[in-house]
Short mmCIF file of C-alpha atoms in Angstrom, two decimals:
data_model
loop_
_atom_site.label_atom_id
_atom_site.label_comp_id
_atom_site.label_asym_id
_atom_site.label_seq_id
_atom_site.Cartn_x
_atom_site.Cartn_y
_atom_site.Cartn_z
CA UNK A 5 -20.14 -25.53 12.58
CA UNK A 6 -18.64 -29.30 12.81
CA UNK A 7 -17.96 -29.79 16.30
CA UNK A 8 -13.57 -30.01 16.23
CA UNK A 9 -10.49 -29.16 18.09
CA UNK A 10 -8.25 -26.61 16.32
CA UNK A 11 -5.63 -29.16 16.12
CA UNK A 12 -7.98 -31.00 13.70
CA UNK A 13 -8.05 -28.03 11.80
CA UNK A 14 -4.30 -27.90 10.63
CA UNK A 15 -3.73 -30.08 7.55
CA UNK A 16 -0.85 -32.94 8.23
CA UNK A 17 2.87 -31.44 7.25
CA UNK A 18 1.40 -27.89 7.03
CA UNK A 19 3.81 -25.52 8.79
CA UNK A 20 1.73 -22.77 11.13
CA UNK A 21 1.90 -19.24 10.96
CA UNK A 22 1.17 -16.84 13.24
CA UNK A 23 -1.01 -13.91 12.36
CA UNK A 24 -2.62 -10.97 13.46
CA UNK A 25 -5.70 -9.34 12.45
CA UNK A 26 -7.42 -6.57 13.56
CA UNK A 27 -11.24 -7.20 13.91
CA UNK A 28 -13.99 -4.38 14.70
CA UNK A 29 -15.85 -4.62 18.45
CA UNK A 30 -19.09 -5.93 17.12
CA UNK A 31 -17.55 -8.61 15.22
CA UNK A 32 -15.41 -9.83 18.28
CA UNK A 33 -18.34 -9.61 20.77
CA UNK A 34 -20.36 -11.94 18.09
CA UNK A 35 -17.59 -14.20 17.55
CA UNK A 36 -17.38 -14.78 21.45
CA UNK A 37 -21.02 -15.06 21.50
CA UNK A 38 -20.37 -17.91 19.02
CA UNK A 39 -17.51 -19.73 20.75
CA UNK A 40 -19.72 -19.75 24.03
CA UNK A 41 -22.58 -21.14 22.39
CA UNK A 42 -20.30 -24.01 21.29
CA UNK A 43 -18.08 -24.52 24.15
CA UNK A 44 -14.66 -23.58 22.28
CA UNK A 45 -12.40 -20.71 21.74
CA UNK A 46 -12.69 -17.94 19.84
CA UNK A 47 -9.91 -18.74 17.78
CA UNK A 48 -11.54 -22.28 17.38
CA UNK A 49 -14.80 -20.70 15.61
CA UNK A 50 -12.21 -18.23 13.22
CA UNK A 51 -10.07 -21.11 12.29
CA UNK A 52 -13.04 -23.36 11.42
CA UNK A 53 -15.44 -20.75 9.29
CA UNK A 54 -12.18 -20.07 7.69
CA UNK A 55 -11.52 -23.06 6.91
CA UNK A 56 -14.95 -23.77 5.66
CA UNK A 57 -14.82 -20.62 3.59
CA UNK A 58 -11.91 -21.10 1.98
CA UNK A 59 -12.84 -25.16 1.09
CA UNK A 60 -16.05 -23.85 0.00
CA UNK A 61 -14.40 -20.93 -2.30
CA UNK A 62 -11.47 -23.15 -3.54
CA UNK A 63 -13.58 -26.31 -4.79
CA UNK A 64 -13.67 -26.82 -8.68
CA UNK A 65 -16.82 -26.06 -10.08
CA UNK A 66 -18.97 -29.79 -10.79
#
């Protein structure tokens, strides 16, 4: 994971929404694992390997 601030994250213009989601216990407890290991919130290291997954997913094949 790229080292960034979630307000990097947003794309220019974009309008934010708030969400919820509900996530199982072992998934949280990793994803806080994560965000310690990097020095960031937890909401940092959702956002981002969202982001990335969704970039990834949405690119045109080459």
């Amino acid at each position: 994971m790229k080292s960034s601030t979630s307000s990097s994250i947003a794309r220019p213009g974009e309008e934010q929404r708030r969400v919820n989601v509900d996530f199982p216990a072992w998934m949280i407890a990793a994803l806080d694992r994560e965000a310690r290991r990097l020095g960031v919130a937890r909401q940092s290291v959702i956002k981002v390997w969202l982001a990335e997954r969704l970039e990834h997913h949405t690119k045109p094949d080459a």
